[in-house]
Short mmCIF file of C-alpha atoms in Angstrom, two decimals:
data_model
loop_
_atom_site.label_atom_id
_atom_site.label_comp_id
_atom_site.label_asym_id
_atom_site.label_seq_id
_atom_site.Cartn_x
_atom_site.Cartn_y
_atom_site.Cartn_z
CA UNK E 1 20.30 -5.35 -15.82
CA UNK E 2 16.83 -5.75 -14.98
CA UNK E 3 15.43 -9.20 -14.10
CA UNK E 4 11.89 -10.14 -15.72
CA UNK E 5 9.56 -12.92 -14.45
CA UNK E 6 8.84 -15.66 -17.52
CA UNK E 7 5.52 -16.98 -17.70
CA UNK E 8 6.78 -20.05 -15.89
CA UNK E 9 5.34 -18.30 -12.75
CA UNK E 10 3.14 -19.94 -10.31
CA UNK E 11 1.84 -16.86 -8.56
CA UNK E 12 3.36 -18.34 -5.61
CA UNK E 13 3.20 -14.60 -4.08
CA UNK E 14 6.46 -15.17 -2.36
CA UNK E 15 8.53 -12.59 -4.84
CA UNK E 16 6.60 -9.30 -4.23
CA UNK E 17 7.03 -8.77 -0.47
CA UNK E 18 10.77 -9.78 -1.04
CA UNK E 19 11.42 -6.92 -3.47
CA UNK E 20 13.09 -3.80 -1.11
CA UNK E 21 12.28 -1.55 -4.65
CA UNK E 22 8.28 -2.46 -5.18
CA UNK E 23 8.93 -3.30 -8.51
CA UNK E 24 7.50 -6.57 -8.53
CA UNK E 25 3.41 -5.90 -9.00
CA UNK E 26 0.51 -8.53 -10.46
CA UNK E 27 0.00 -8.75 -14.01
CA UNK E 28 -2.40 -8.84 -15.88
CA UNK E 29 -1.68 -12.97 -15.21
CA UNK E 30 1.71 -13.29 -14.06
CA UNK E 31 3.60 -11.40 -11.17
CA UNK E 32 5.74 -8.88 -13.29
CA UNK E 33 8.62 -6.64 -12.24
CA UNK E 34 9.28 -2.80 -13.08
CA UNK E 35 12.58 -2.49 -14.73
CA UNK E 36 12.75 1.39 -14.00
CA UNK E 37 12.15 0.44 -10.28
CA UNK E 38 14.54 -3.17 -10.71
CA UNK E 39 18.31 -2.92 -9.31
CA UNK E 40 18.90 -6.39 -8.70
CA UNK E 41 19.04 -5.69 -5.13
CA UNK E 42 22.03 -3.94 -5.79
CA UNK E 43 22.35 -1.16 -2.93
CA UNK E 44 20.09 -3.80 -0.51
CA UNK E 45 21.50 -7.04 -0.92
CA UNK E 46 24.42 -9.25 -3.12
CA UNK E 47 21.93 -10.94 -4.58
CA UNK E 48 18.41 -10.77 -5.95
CA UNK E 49 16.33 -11.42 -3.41
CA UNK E 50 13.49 -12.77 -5.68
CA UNK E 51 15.63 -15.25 -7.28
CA UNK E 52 16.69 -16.73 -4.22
CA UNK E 53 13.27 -16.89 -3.26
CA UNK E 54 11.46 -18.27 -6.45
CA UNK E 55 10.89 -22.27 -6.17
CA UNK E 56 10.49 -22.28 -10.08
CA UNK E 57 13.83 -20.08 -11.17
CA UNK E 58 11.00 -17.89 -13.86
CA UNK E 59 13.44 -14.75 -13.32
CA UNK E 60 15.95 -14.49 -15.39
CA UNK E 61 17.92 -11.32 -16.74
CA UNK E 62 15.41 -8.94 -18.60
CA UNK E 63 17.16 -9.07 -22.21
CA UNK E 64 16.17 -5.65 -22.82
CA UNK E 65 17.21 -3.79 -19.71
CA UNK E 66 20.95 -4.81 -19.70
CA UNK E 67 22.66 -2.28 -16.97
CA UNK E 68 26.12 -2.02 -15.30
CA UNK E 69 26.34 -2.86 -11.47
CA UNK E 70 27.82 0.67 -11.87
CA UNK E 71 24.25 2.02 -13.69
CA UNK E 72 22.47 -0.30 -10.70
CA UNK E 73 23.94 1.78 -8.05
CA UNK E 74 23.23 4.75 -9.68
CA UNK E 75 19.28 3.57 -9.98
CA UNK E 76 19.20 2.11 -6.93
CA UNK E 77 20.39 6.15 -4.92
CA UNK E 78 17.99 7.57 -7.07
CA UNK E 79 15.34 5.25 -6.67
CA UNK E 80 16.46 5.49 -2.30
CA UNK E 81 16.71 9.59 -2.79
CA UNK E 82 12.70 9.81 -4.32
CA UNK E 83 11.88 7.38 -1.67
CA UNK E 84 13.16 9.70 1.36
CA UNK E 85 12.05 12.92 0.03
CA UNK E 86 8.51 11.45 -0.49
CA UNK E 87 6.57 13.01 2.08
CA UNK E 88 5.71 10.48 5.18
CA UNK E 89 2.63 10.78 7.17
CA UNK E 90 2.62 11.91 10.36
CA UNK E 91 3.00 9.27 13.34
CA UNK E 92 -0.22 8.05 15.05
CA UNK E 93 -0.97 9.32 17.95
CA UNK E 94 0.29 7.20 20.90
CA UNK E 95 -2.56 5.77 23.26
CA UNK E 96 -2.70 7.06 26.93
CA UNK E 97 -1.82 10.47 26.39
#
């Protein structure tokens, strides 16, 4: 399952920074979240972290992306695999040397 923000949304901006996948990004005119990128904080957290968050409960279950916690899991290692074999940039050079 992945959640969907309803146009009941406030742009608040509280959801995005909460989201340890990046898939919530601005619409077009509502804060909107990937469902490829989406595990429910599954692998992270027990629960969404941007419904705890949300002070108008706008993100409900995405009635199109219905997934297993099993399928979740699965998205969220392959999602956490991409992620470390991205390549990082090298570490800025520490002052006084």
């Amino acid at each position: 399952m992945a959640l969907m923000i309803t146009d009941e949304c406030i742009n608040c901006d509280v959801c995005e920074p909460e989201c340890p996948n990046d898939a919530i990004y601005m619409g077009e005119a509502i804060y909107e979240i990937d469902p490829h990128k989406c595990t429910e904080c599954v692998g992270h957290f027990d629960e969404p972290q941007c419904v705890q968050i949300c002070p108008v409960a706008c993100i409900p279950i995405h009635p199109d992306h219905v997934e297993s916690r099993e399928t979740l899991l699965q998205k969220y290692q392959r999602l956490t695999a991409t992620k470390a074999a991205a390549p990082q940039p090298p570490p800025a050079p520490s002052a006084g040397v």
